[in-house]
Short mmCIF file of C-alpha atoms in Angstrom, two decimals:
data_model
loop_
_atom_site.label_atom_id
_atom_site.label_comp_id
_atom_site.label_asym_id
_atom_site.label_seq_id
_atom_site.Cartn_x
_atom_site.Cartn_y
_atom_site.Cartn_z
CA UNK R 1 0.00 0.00 0.00
CA UNK R 2 2.59 2.54 1.10
CA UNK R 3 5.33 3.20 -1.45
CA UNK R 4 8.99 3.27 -0.54
CA UNK R 5 10.11 6.39 1.23
CA UNK R 6 11.63 8.89 -1.13
CA UNK R 7 14.64 10.82 0.03
CA UNK R 8 13.70 14.19 1.43
CA UNK R 9 14.17 17.41 -0.54
CA UNK R 10 14.03 15.67 -3.92
CA UNK R 11 10.69 16.75 -5.33
CA UNK R 12 9.51 13.90 -7.58
CA UNK R 13 8.60 14.59 -11.18
CA UNK R 14 6.15 12.98 -13.56
CA UNK R 15 7.83 9.96 -15.11
CA UNK R 16 6.01 10.37 -18.44
CA UNK R 17 5.19 13.38 -20.68
CA UNK R 18 2.02 15.14 -19.47
CA UNK R 19 -0.01 14.26 -22.58
CA UNK R 20 0.55 10.56 -21.99
CA UNK R 21 -1.25 10.80 -18.64
CA UNK R 22 -4.62 10.30 -20.34
CA UNK R 23 -3.50 6.84 -21.45
CA UNK R 24 -2.25 5.74 -18.04
CA UNK R 25 -3.23 7.68 -14.94
CA UNK R 26 -1.01 5.62 -12.63
CA UNK R 27 2.00 7.90 -13.38
CA UNK R 28 0.00 10.93 -12.22
CA UNK R 29 -1.39 9.22 -9.11
CA UNK R 30 2.09 7.92 -8.21
CA UNK R 31 3.49 11.41 -8.56
CA UNK R 32 0.76 12.88 -6.30
CA UNK R 33 1.35 10.10 -3.77
CA UNK R 34 5.11 10.68 -3.70
CA UNK R 35 4.78 14.44 -3.46
CA UNK R 36 2.43 14.08 -0.50
CA UNK R 37 4.77 11.60 1.18
CA UNK R 38 7.59 14.10 0.83
CA UNK R 39 5.74 16.75 2.75
CA UNK R 40 3.87 14.86 5.46
CA UNK R 41 3.71 11.68 7.49
CA UNK R 42 2.19 8.46 6.05
CA UNK R 43 -0.92 8.84 8.22
CA UNK R 44 -1.69 12.34 7.00
CA UNK R 45 -0.83 11.31 3.45
CA UNK R 46 -3.54 8.66 3.56
CA UNK R 47 -6.03 11.10 5.06
CA UNK R 48 -5.24 13.74 2.43
CA UNK R 49 -5.50 11.23 -0.40
CA UNK R 50 -8.86 10.03 0.87
CA UNK R 51 -10.07 13.63 1.08
CA UNK R 52 -8.90 14.38 -2.46
CA UNK R 53 -10.61 11.26 -3.81
CA UNK R 54 -13.77 12.04 -1.84
CA UNK R 55 -13.98 15.57 -3.23
CA UNK R 56 -13.25 14.36 -6.77
CA UNK R 57 -15.94 11.69 -6.56
CA UNK R 58 -18.42 14.21 -5.12
CA UNK R 59 -17.72 16.57 -8.01
CA UNK R 60 -18.02 13.77 -10.53
CA UNK R 61 -21.23 12.63 -8.84
CA UNK R 62 -22.85 16.05 -9.09
CA UNK R 63 -21.75 16.62 -12.69
CA UNK R 64 -22.88 13.20 -13.87
CA UNK R 65 -26.20 13.62 -12.05
CA UNK R 66 -26.85 16.98 -13.67
CA UNK R 67 -25.86 15.72 -17.09
CA UNK R 68 -27.93 12.54 -16.84
CA UNK R 69 -31.08 14.45 -15.92
CA UNK R 70 -30.56 16.68 -18.95
CA UNK R 71 -29.78 13.69 -21.19
CA UNK R 72 -32.84 11.82 -20.00
CA UNK R 73 -35.09 14.76 -20.77
CA UNK R 74 -33.58 15.23 -24.21
CA UNK R 75 -33.68 11.51 -25.11
CA UNK R 76 -37.25 11.23 -23.86
CA UNK R 77 -38.24 14.31 -25.86
CA UNK R 78 -36.70 13.07 -29.10
CA UNK R 79 -38.39 9.69 -28.73
CA UNK R 80 -41.73 11.45 -28.31
CA UNK R 81 -41.20 13.81 -31.28
CA UNK R 82 -40.60 16.79 -29.00
CA UNK R 83 -37.69 19.18 -28.57
CA UNK R 84 -37.08 18.92 -24.83
CA UNK R 85 -35.49 21.69 -22.80
CA UNK R 86 -34.25 24.40 -25.16
CA UNK R 87 -34.65 27.76 -23.41
CA UNK R 88 -31.88 27.94 -20.77
CA UNK R 89 -28.59 28.27 -22.60
CA UNK R 90 -27.82 26.76 -26.01
CA UNK R 91 -29.97 23.63 -26.50
CA UNK R 92 -31.10 24.05 -22.89
CA UNK R 93 -27.89 22.68 -21.41
CA UNK R 94 -28.20 24.86 -18.29
CA UNK R 95 -31.75 23.67 -17.59
CA UNK R 96 -30.73 21.18 -14.92
CA UNK R 97 -28.51 23.76 -13.19
CA UNK R 98 -31.53 26.05 -13.00
CA UNK R 99 -33.56 23.13 -11.63
CA UNK R 100 -30.88 22.45 -9.05
CA UNK R 101 -31.02 26.04 -7.80
CA UNK R 102 -34.79 25.85 -7.65
CA UNK R 103 -34.59 22.70 -5.52
CA UNK R 104 -31.91 24.24 -3.27
CA UNK R 105 -34.08 27.26 -2.51
CA UNK R 106 -37.27 25.32 -1.86
CA UNK R 107 -38.68 24.91 1.61
CA UNK R 108 -38.10 21.63 3.48
CA UNK R 109 -41.62 20.93 4.67
CA UNK R 110 -41.78 19.08 8.03
CA UNK R 111 -44.42 16.34 8.05
CA UNK R 112 -46.81 16.07 10.98
CA UNK R 113 -46.74 12.60 12.62
CA UNK R 114 -43.77 11.51 10.53
CA UNK R 115 -40.85 9.76 12.18
CA UNK R 116 -38.52 12.73 12.04
CA UNK R 117 -35.18 10.99 12.51
CA UNK R 118 -35.78 8.24 9.95
CA UNK R 119 -37.43 10.71 7.60
CA UNK R 120 -34.27 12.84 7.55
CA UNK R 121 -31.93 9.84 7.51
CA UNK R 122 -33.46 8.06 4.49
CA UNK R 123 -32.17 10.31 1.67
CA UNK R 124 -28.66 10.12 3.08
CA UNK R 125 -28.70 6.31 3.14
CA UNK R 126 -29.77 6.28 -0.49
CA UNK R 127 -27.05 8.76 -1.43
CA UNK R 128 -24.32 7.02 0.61
CA UNK R 129 -25.13 3.63 -0.93
CA UNK R 130 -24.60 4.91 -4.45
CA UNK R 131 -21.61 6.98 -3.33
CA UNK R 132 -19.87 3.90 -1.91
CA UNK R 133 -20.46 1.88 -5.04
CA UNK R 134 -18.89 4.50 -7.29
CA UNK R 135 -15.56 4.19 -5.42
CA UNK R 136 -14.93 0.65 -6.68
CA UNK R 137 -15.46 1.37 -10.36
CA UNK R 138 -12.41 1.51 -12.65
CA UNK R 139 -12.77 4.70 -14.68
CA UNK R 140 -9.58 4.42 -16.67
CA UNK R 141 -6.17 2.82 -16.52
CA UNK R 142 -4.82 3.78 -13.10
CA UNK R 143 -7.95 5.76 -12.19
CA UNK R 144 -9.48 3.38 -9.69
CA UNK R 145 -10.10 4.45 -6.10
CA UNK R 146 -10.12 1.02 -4.43
CA UNK R 147 -9.37 -2.19 -6.30
CA UNK R 148 -11.01 -4.80 -4.06
CA UNK R 149 -10.42 -8.46 -4.87
CA UNK R 150 -14.18 -8.99 -4.52
CA UNK R 151 -15.08 -5.87 -6.51
CA UNK R 152 -18.15 -7.32 -8.24
CA UNK R 153 -19.61 -8.59 -4.97
CA UNK R 154 -18.85 -5.30 -3.20
CA UNK R 155 -20.55 -3.15 -5.82
CA UNK R 156 -23.62 -5.39 -5.83
CA UNK R 157 -23.87 -5.50 -2.06
CA UNK R 158 -23.39 -1.79 -1.58
CA UNK R 159 -25.71 -0.66 -4.35
CA UNK R 160 -28.46 -2.95 -3.03
CA UNK R 161 -28.19 -1.11 0.31
CA UNK R 162 -30.06 1.83 -1.23
CA UNK R 163 -33.32 -0.04 -0.80
CA UNK R 164 -33.00 0.41 2.98
CA UNK R 165 -33.21 4.14 2.40
CA UNK R 166 -36.21 3.68 0.16
CA UNK R 167 -37.98 1.49 2.73
CA UNK R 168 -37.19 3.94 5.53
CA UNK R 169 -38.48 6.85 3.45
CA UNK R 170 -41.72 5.02 2.76
CA UNK R 171 -42.20 3.94 6.35
CA UNK R 172 -41.33 7.17 8.09
CA UNK R 173 -43.45 9.39 5.82
CA UNK R 174 -46.62 8.09 7.50
CA UNK R 175 -48.36 8.04 4.15
CA UNK R 176 -50.08 5.13 2.45
CA UNK R 177 -48.75 5.92 -0.99
CA UNK R 178 -45.19 6.14 0.29
CA UNK R 179 -45.46 2.88 2.18
CA UNK R 180 -46.96 1.00 -0.78
CA UNK R 181 -44.23 2.39 -3.04
CA UNK R 182 -41.51 1.38 -0.60
CA UNK R 183 -42.88 -2.14 -0.15
CA UNK R 184 -43.09 -2.59 -3.90
CA UNK R 185 -39.51 -1.41 -4.21
CA UNK R 186 -38.45 -3.90 -1.54
CA UNK R 187 -40.15 -6.84 -3.23
CA UNK R 188 -38.70 -5.80 -6.54
CA UNK R 189 -35.12 -5.47 -5.37
CA UNK R 190 -35.18 -8.71 -3.36
CA UNK R 191 -36.22 -10.66 -6.45
CA UNK R 192 -34.19 -8.87 -9.10
CA UNK R 193 -30.97 -8.81 -7.07
CA UNK R 194 -30.89 -12.55 -7.72
CA UNK R 195 -30.87 -12.13 -11.49
CA UNK R 196 -28.25 -9.41 -11.37
CA UNK R 197 -26.02 -11.61 -9.24
CA UNK R 198 -26.42 -14.71 -11.37
CA UNK R 199 -25.81 -12.88 -14.64
CA UNK R 200 -22.64 -11.38 -13.14
CA UNK R 201 -21.59 -14.82 -11.88
CA UNK R 202 -21.81 -16.06 -15.47
CA UNK R 203 -19.06 -13.63 -16.38
CA UNK R 204 -17.13 -14.22 -13.16
CA UNK R 205 -16.91 -17.88 -14.22
CA UNK R 206 -15.49 -16.80 -17.56
CA UNK R 207 -13.06 -14.29 -16.05
CA UNK R 208 -12.07 -16.47 -13.12
CA UNK R 209 -11.93 -13.46 -10.81
CA UNK R 210 -14.14 -10.97 -9.03
CA UNK R 211 -11.53 -8.23 -9.05
CA UNK R 212 -12.66 -5.52 -11.44
CA UNK R 213 -9.14 -4.67 -12.61
CA UNK R 214 -8.48 -8.33 -13.44
CA UNK R 215 -11.80 -8.57 -15.27
CA UNK R 216 -10.89 -5.52 -17.36
CA UNK R 217 -7.39 -6.81 -18.04
CA UNK R 218 -8.78 -10.21 -19.12
CA UNK R 219 -10.66 -8.45 -21.91
CA UNK R 220 -7.48 -7.22 -23.61
CA UNK R 221 -7.94 -9.64 -26.51
CA UNK R 222 -11.72 -9.18 -26.85
CA UNK R 223 -14.65 -8.11 -24.73
CA UNK R 224 -16.44 -10.77 -22.70
CA UNK R 225 -19.63 -10.14 -24.65
CA UNK R 226 -17.83 -11.57 -27.70
CA UNK R 227 -15.53 -14.01 -25.92
CA UNK R 228 -18.36 -15.80 -24.14
CA UNK R 229 -20.62 -15.55 -27.25
CA UNK R 230 -24.13 -17.02 -26.68
CA UNK R 231 -23.97 -17.42 -22.95
CA UNK R 232 -22.44 -13.98 -22.34
CA UNK R 233 -24.99 -12.40 -24.64
CA UNK R 234 -27.90 -13.95 -22.74
CA UNK R 235 -26.29 -12.85 -19.48
CA UNK R 236 -25.92 -9.30 -20.85
CA UNK R 237 -29.62 -9.13 -21.82
CA UNK R 238 -30.68 -10.47 -18.41
CA UNK R 239 -28.34 -8.03 -16.67
CA UNK R 240 -29.84 -5.11 -18.61
CA UNK R 241 -33.40 -6.13 -17.70
CA UNK R 242 -32.78 -6.89 -14.05
CA UNK R 243 -30.52 -3.92 -13.41
CA UNK R 244 -33.16 -1.63 -14.90
CA UNK R 245 -35.55 -3.17 -12.38
CA UNK R 246 -33.03 -2.78 -9.58
CA UNK R 247 -32.64 0.93 -10.15
CA UNK R 248 -36.45 1.34 -10.03
CA UNK R 249 -36.54 2.76 -13.52
CA UNK R 250 -39.30 2.38 -16.05
CA UNK R 251 -40.76 -0.04 -17.18
CA UNK R 252 -40.17 -1.29 -13.63
CA UNK R 253 -40.88 2.00 -11.84
CA UNK R 254 -43.67 0.59 -9.69
CA UNK R 255 -42.07 2.13 -6.62
CA UNK R 256 -42.92 5.63 -7.78
CA UNK R 257 -45.65 4.88 -10.35
CA UNK R 258 -46.80 8.47 -10.92
CA UNK R 259 -50.29 7.53 -12.03
CA UNK R 260 -51.04 5.31 -9.03
CA UNK R 261 -48.94 6.50 -6.09
CA UNK R 262 -48.35 10.21 -6.89
CA UNK R 263 -44.59 9.81 -6.40
CA UNK R 264 -44.26 6.62 -4.35
CA UNK R 265 -41.75 6.60 -1.55
CA UNK R 266 -40.64 10.23 -2.00
CA UNK R 267 -44.14 11.74 -2.08
CA UNK R 268 -43.59 13.66 1.16
CA UNK R 269 -40.11 14.94 0.42
CA UNK R 270 -39.43 18.44 -0.82
CA UNK R 271 -36.50 20.62 -1.74
CA UNK R 272 -33.00 19.23 -1.48
CA UNK R 273 -34.09 16.00 0.23
CA UNK R 274 -36.19 15.18 -2.80
CA UNK R 275 -33.23 16.14 -4.97
CA UNK R 276 -31.13 13.54 -3.14
CA UNK R 277 -33.54 10.77 -4.10
CA UNK R 278 -33.72 12.10 -7.62
CA UNK R 279 -29.94 12.32 -7.93
CA UNK R 280 -29.42 8.87 -6.39
CA UNK R 281 -31.77 7.34 -8.96
CA UNK R 282 -29.68 8.70 -11.80
CA UNK R 283 -26.37 7.82 -10.17
CA UNK R 284 -27.61 4.27 -9.58
CA UNK R 285 -28.36 4.10 -13.26
CA UNK R 286 -24.82 5.32 -13.97
CA UNK R 287 -23.30 2.74 -11.59
CA UNK R 288 -25.29 -0.12 -13.07
CA UNK R 289 -24.34 1.02 -16.56
CA UNK R 290 -20.66 1.21 -15.63
CA UNK R 291 -20.80 -2.30 -14.16
CA UNK R 292 -22.39 -3.54 -17.38
CA UNK R 293 -19.74 -1.70 -19.38
CA UNK R 294 -16.90 -3.01 -17.21
CA UNK R 295 -18.00 -6.62 -16.97
CA UNK R 296 -19.47 -7.22 -20.42
CA UNK R 297 -18.01 -4.51 -22.64
CA UNK R 298 -14.45 -4.32 -21.38
CA UNK R 299 -14.57 -1.20 -19.17
CA UNK R 300 -11.83 1.20 -20.23
CA UNK R 301 -10.24 -1.45 -22.49
CA UNK R 302 -10.23 -0.32 -26.14
CA UNK R 303 -11.94 -2.49 -28.75
CA UNK R 304 -9.41 -5.21 -29.43
CA UNK R 305 -9.75 -8.17 -31.76
CA UNK R 306 -7.62 -11.18 -30.83
CA UNK R 307 -4.35 -11.03 -32.77
CA UNK R 308 -4.99 -8.08 -35.12
CA UNK R 309 -1.95 -6.11 -33.93
CA UNK R 310 -2.37 -3.15 -36.30
CA UNK R 311 -6.08 -2.71 -35.55
CA UNK R 312 -5.51 -3.02 -31.81
CA UNK R 313 -2.75 -0.43 -31.99
CA UNK R 314 -5.01 2.09 -33.75
CA UNK R 315 -7.74 1.53 -31.15
CA UNK R 316 -5.20 2.20 -28.38
CA UNK R 317 -4.88 5.81 -29.57
CA UNK R 318 -8.32 6.58 -28.15
CA UNK R 319 -7.81 7.25 -24.41
CA UNK R 320 -9.24 4.60 -22.03
CA UNK R 321 -11.40 7.17 -20.25
CA UNK R 322 -13.17 7.96 -23.52
CA UNK R 323 -13.83 4.26 -24.09
CA UNK R 324 -15.22 3.89 -20.59
CA UNK R 325 -17.51 6.92 -20.86
CA UNK R 326 -18.63 5.89 -24.34
CA UNK R 327 -19.59 2.37 -23.28
CA UNK R 328 -21.29 3.56 -20.10
CA UNK R 329 -23.37 6.10 -21.94
CA UNK R 330 -24.26 3.52 -24.56
CA UNK R 331 -25.72 1.31 -21.81
CA UNK R 332 -27.43 4.32 -20.21
CA UNK R 333 -28.96 5.17 -23.58
CA UNK R 334 -30.27 1.60 -23.86
CA UNK R 335 -31.88 1.94 -20.42
CA UNK R 336 -33.47 5.26 -21.36
CA UNK R 337 -34.68 3.68 -24.57
CA UNK R 338 -36.38 0.96 -22.49
CA UNK R 339 -37.95 3.49 -20.16
CA UNK R 340 -39.49 5.62 -22.88
CA UNK R 341 -40.72 2.69 -24.99
CA UNK R 342 -42.25 0.12 -22.68
CA UNK R 343 -45.38 0.47 -20.53
CA UNK R 344 -45.09 -0.09 -16.79
CA UNK R 345 -45.50 -3.68 -15.54
CA UNK R 346 -48.06 -4.70 -12.97
CA UNK R 347 -46.64 -6.11 -9.72
CA UNK R 348 -47.68 -9.70 -10.57
CA UNK R 349 -46.24 -9.40 -14.07
CA UNK R 350 -43.03 -8.08 -12.56
CA UNK R 351 -42.66 -11.07 -10.27
CA UNK R 352 -43.72 -13.51 -13.00
CA UNK R 353 -41.03 -12.14 -15.27
CA UNK R 354 -38.38 -12.65 -12.61
CA UNK R 355 -39.31 -15.98 -11.07
CA UNK R 356 -40.73 -17.78 -14.10
CA UNK R 357 -38.53 -16.47 -16.87
CA UNK R 358 -35.33 -14.69 -15.88
CA UNK R 359 -34.29 -16.94 -12.99
CA UNK R 360 -34.61 -20.37 -14.72
CA UNK R 361 -32.96 -19.06 -17.89
CA UNK R 362 -30.24 -17.53 -15.79
CA UNK R 363 -29.53 -20.75 -13.89
CA UNK R 364 -29.28 -22.70 -17.14
CA UNK R 365 -27.09 -19.97 -18.53
CA UNK R 366 -24.64 -20.28 -15.63
CA UNK R 367 -24.53 -24.02 -16.29
CA UNK R 368 -23.89 -23.49 -20.00
CA UNK R 369 -21.14 -20.97 -19.26
CA UNK R 370 -19.46 -23.36 -16.83
CA UNK R 371 -19.59 -26.05 -19.51
CA UNK R 372 -18.17 -23.68 -22.14
CA UNK R 373 -15.29 -22.71 -19.85
CA UNK R 374 -14.66 -26.34 -18.93
CA UNK R 375 -14.47 -27.41 -22.57
CA UNK R 376 -12.54 -24.30 -23.59
CA UNK R 377 -15.20 -23.37 -26.17
CA UNK R 378 -14.86 -19.65 -25.64
CA UNK R 379 -12.54 -17.33 -27.53
CA UNK V 1 -44.03 -31.08 -23.80
CA UNK V 2 -46.55 -28.68 -25.28
CA UNK V 3 -46.23 -26.37 -22.29
CA UNK V 4 -42.47 -26.23 -22.74
CA UNK V 5 -42.88 -25.22 -26.37
CA UNK V 6 -45.44 -22.63 -25.31
CA UNK V 7 -42.95 -21.27 -22.74
CA UNK V 8 -40.22 -20.68 -25.30
CA UNK V 9 -42.71 -19.38 -27.86
CA UNK V 10 -43.85 -16.83 -25.30
CA UNK V 11 -40.29 -15.68 -24.64
CA UNK V 12 -39.51 -15.30 -28.32
CA UNK V 13 -42.78 -13.51 -29.03
CA UNK V 14 -42.22 -11.24 -26.02
CA UNK V 15 -38.72 -10.25 -27.09
CA UNK V 16 -39.89 -9.75 -30.68
CA UNK V 17 -42.74 -7.45 -29.65
CA UNK V 18 -40.45 -5.46 -27.34
CA UNK V 19 -37.93 -5.00 -30.16
CA UNK V 20 -40.76 -3.86 -32.42
CA UNK V 21 -41.66 -1.15 -29.92
CA UNK V 22 -38.03 -0.10 -29.59
CA UNK V 23 -37.79 0.16 -33.36
CA UNK V 24 -40.56 2.77 -33.39
CA UNK V 25 -39.10 4.98 -30.66
CA UNK V 26 -35.58 4.44 -31.99
CA UNK V 27 -36.57 5.54 -35.47
CA UNK V 28 -38.03 8.74 -34.00
CA UNK V 29 -34.90 9.32 -31.92
CA UNK V 30 -32.52 9.03 -34.84
CA UNK V 31 -34.61 11.19 -37.18
CA UNK V 32 -34.92 14.65 -35.63
CA UNK V 33 -36.92 15.73 -38.70
CA UNK V 34 -39.96 14.02 -37.16
CA UNK V 35 -40.10 16.55 -34.29
CA UNK V 36 -43.45 18.34 -34.32
CA UNK V 37 -42.83 20.97 -31.63
CA UNK V 38 -42.90 24.56 -32.88
CA UNK V 39 -40.65 27.15 -31.26
CA UNK V 40 -43.65 29.43 -31.30
CA UNK V 41 -42.76 32.95 -30.24
CA UNK V 42 -39.46 32.89 -32.13
CA UNK V 43 -40.93 31.56 -35.38
CA UNK V 44 -43.96 33.86 -35.47
CA UNK V 45 -43.03 35.36 -38.81
CA UNK V 46 -42.87 32.12 -40.79
CA UNK V 47 -45.31 30.01 -38.81
CA UNK V 48 -47.65 28.06 -41.12
CA UNK V 49 -50.69 26.53 -39.48
CA UNK V 50 -52.20 23.34 -40.83
CA UNK V 51 -55.18 23.42 -43.23
CA UNK V 52 -57.89 22.31 -40.85
CA UNK V 53 -56.90 24.68 -38.06
CA UNK V 54 -59.87 26.63 -36.66
CA UNK V 55 -58.51 30.07 -35.82
CA UNK V 56 -61.60 32.27 -36.33
CA UNK V 57 -64.62 32.45 -38.60
CA UNK V 58 -64.03 34.60 -41.65
CA UNK V 59 -65.97 35.49 -44.78
CA UNK V 60 -63.70 35.19 -47.83
CA UNK V 61 -63.90 38.09 -50.28
CA UNK V 62 -62.61 37.93 -53.83
CA UNK V 63 -60.57 40.60 -55.62
CA UNK V 64 -63.71 42.60 -56.60
CA UNK V 65 -64.67 42.83 -52.91
CA UNK V 66 -67.51 40.38 -53.44
CA UNK V 67 -68.65 37.74 -50.96
CA UNK V 68 -71.16 34.88 -51.19
CA UNK V 69 -73.35 35.70 -48.18
CA UNK V 70 -77.03 36.12 -49.10
CA UNK V 71 -78.06 37.10 -45.61
CA UNK V 72 -80.37 34.10 -45.22
CA UNK V 73 -79.62 33.80 -41.49
CA UNK V 74 -79.08 30.02 -41.37
CA UNK V 75 -75.72 30.46 -39.62
CA UNK V 76 -77.38 32.60 -36.98
CA UNK V 77 -79.99 29.87 -36.39
CA UNK V 78 -77.34 27.15 -36.22
CA UNK V 79 -75.02 28.87 -33.79
CA UNK V 80 -75.47 27.33 -30.32
CA UNK V 81 -73.94 30.31 -28.49
CA UNK V 82 -75.60 33.21 -30.22
CA UNK V 83 -72.28 34.28 -31.60
CA UNK V 84 -73.57 35.38 -34.98
CA UNK V 85 -76.04 38.18 -35.58
CA UNK V 86 -77.33 38.92 -39.09
CA UNK V 87 -78.55 42.41 -39.80
CA UNK V 88 -80.24 42.33 -43.18
CA UNK V 89 -81.58 45.03 -45.43
CA UNK V 90 -83.88 45.16 -48.40
CA UNK V 91 -82.32 46.26 -51.65
CA UNK V 92 -83.77 46.85 -55.10
CA UNK V 93 -82.14 44.83 -57.86
CA UNK V 94 -81.45 46.08 -61.40
CA UNK V 95 -84.68 44.50 -62.60
CA UNK V 96 -86.53 46.53 -60.01
CA UNK V 97 -87.31 43.67 -57.71
CA UNK V 98 -87.12 43.98 -53.94
CA UNK V 99 -84.71 41.53 -52.36
CA UNK V 100 -83.28 40.68 -48.92
CA UNK V 101 -79.52 41.19 -48.61
CA UNK V 102 -76.87 41.31 -45.90
CA UNK V 103 -76.14 44.58 -44.21
CA UNK V 104 -73.89 43.49 -41.34
CA UNK V 105 -72.68 40.01 -40.44
CA UNK V 106 -71.77 40.43 -36.77
CA UNK V 107 -69.46 37.82 -35.30
CA UNK V 108 -68.67 37.85 -31.57
CA UNK V 109 -65.33 36.08 -31.23
CA UNK V 110 -65.54 36.10 -27.42
CA UNK V 111 -68.55 33.79 -27.50
CA UNK V 112 -67.39 31.45 -30.25
CA UNK V 113 -66.40 27.88 -29.39
CA UNK V 114 -65.13 27.13 -32.93
CA UNK V 115 -67.57 24.24 -33.30
CA UNK V 116 -67.85 24.90 -37.01
CA UNK V 117 -71.63 24.50 -37.32
CA UNK V 118 -72.03 27.86 -39.09
CA UNK V 119 -69.42 26.98 -41.68
CA UNK V 120 -71.02 23.58 -42.31
CA UNK V 121 -74.56 24.89 -42.44
CA UNK V 122 -73.98 27.79 -44.85
CA UNK V 123 -75.83 26.91 -48.10
CA UNK V 124 -73.62 29.12 -50.27
CA UNK V 125 -70.23 28.40 -48.60
CA UNK V 126 -69.84 32.02 -47.63
CA UNK V 127 -68.06 31.27 -44.35
CA UNK V 128 -64.72 29.63 -43.67
CA UNK V 129 -62.14 29.23 -40.92
CA UNK V 130 -59.13 31.55 -40.87
CA UNK V 131 -55.66 30.71 -39.60
CA UNK V 132 -55.14 33.71 -37.29
CA UNK V 133 -55.10 32.70 -33.63
CA UNK V 134 -53.52 35.56 -31.69
CA UNK V 135 -56.80 37.10 -30.57
CA UNK V 136 -55.84 38.62 -27.23
CA UNK V 137 -56.93 42.28 -26.93
CA UNK V 138 -57.26 44.71 -24.06
CA UNK V 139 -60.83 45.77 -24.85
CA UNK V 140 -63.70 43.33 -25.09
CA UNK V 141 -65.45 45.46 -27.66
CA UNK V 142 -62.66 44.71 -30.12
CA UNK V 143 -63.76 41.08 -30.24
CA UNK V 144 -67.04 41.99 -31.93
CA UNK V 145 -66.28 41.80 -35.62
CA UNK V 146 -68.14 42.55 -38.80
CA UNK V 147 -67.34 39.81 -41.27
CA UNK V 148 -68.53 41.44 -44.51
CA UNK V 149 -66.14 44.16 -45.53
CA UNK V 150 -67.54 47.67 -45.98
CA UNK V 151 -68.78 48.30 -49.48
CA UNK V 152 -68.77 44.64 -50.41
CA UNK V 153 -71.43 43.13 -52.65
CA UNK V 154 -73.00 39.74 -53.21
CA UNK V 155 -71.21 37.76 -55.88
CA UNK V 156 -73.15 37.34 -59.13
CA UNK V 157 -74.84 33.96 -59.49
CA UNK V 158 -75.16 33.25 -55.78
CA UNK V 159 -78.78 33.13 -54.69
#
């Protein structure tokens, strides 16, 4: 963890030219680490590094949230033959910033007979759950806050924690609509978590590791979606469906079902507390999309084809961060496409889909993948 | 065995129908030319309304300032809101006959619901719908309009 102690009074320099940093961030992070070690004790170095990473992730979080809300509104508008936001700034790009200020200035209405402590705690649990998950995601080569050896399991476990916040919000609001929304969300996440896990296990079998950096590195000669062919493709489809359900997004948005439950579990929230729920929903979508991109589409790994050296070399010119963002937004676009095309499922249809269709197919799929790996029939 | 076939048939049909839906929305997404929203206040000068738009009731006049209204009063009878008021006069034709003709065709825009019964009922097609829709004024009296232009005459051949 701690690098070797560098002799005092020799300020370290970047080992590579600055423009090469975008291809491999580890030189930059090493340099920051060494510079900090030069000026303070190891304990304070760790604290400072954690603070820097925390602030960076917070910034990233806010920016991605704002952008995703804007993107969702634009995508939705185009799919419905509308223009979407187009008044605030060119093409309406400052619309969500204006919305943010509106939400910041709004009154936080206290609810009579609500459980005050839980009511105020719930949005923070939702936010913290998504915040913790984002730390384990590899954004680019060397840009990876914590590389746990059980990365896939960690991200799944932590992102599923958000449902506690949702349940608390529904319970403490003292409102029938909120409670029904929260219970629906609970039932939904309990069942769909299974499909998400099994579809990820399919790929874990192929990769032979749960560490996200190893999974990315294993896709150097081809993404898992292509390496595991049929089985990986089925797993990808199932992951898309069940992760859409896990983030409570349409067509699985029973938890907030506008037409039935006004706004579901966050009916009673106003101002910035509502904004937390709203933001967490979009960040969860981003996290799920980055997991899909990392596990199935190679994360920050450029598009490589087996032994085509020339082709692979050309693809390497595009920085890894661009690849990662491109793949993630491709998956996010797919999820938005689902939301604005399909009608909402009824609760019994939702559970039928999971327990009668996705789960049996998924179990067989894991079996097939294990067989493929055993026989060496993957690429 | 049959139920197993049904199961897989259902899955394939389900996926196929979902993809069909995604094709529709996807085709709209990738063709921005299908957007129907008008940027209204900024495109006021070149805004073209569609043919069947009901902006207001008008009486078309040709280049000789002639209209087709005979003053029969059928539109007044047909109007459910009492929007139209026909003030007729008796004129003497060239052959020396006395004849009923329109003096003022009063149209109260503030009472009109744009149902279109007057336009449909008119036996000589004297009325039509115009495309103008910016009707807001500061004085209610300005909404009472006279549809036949001053000095206009009945078109020859219309009885």
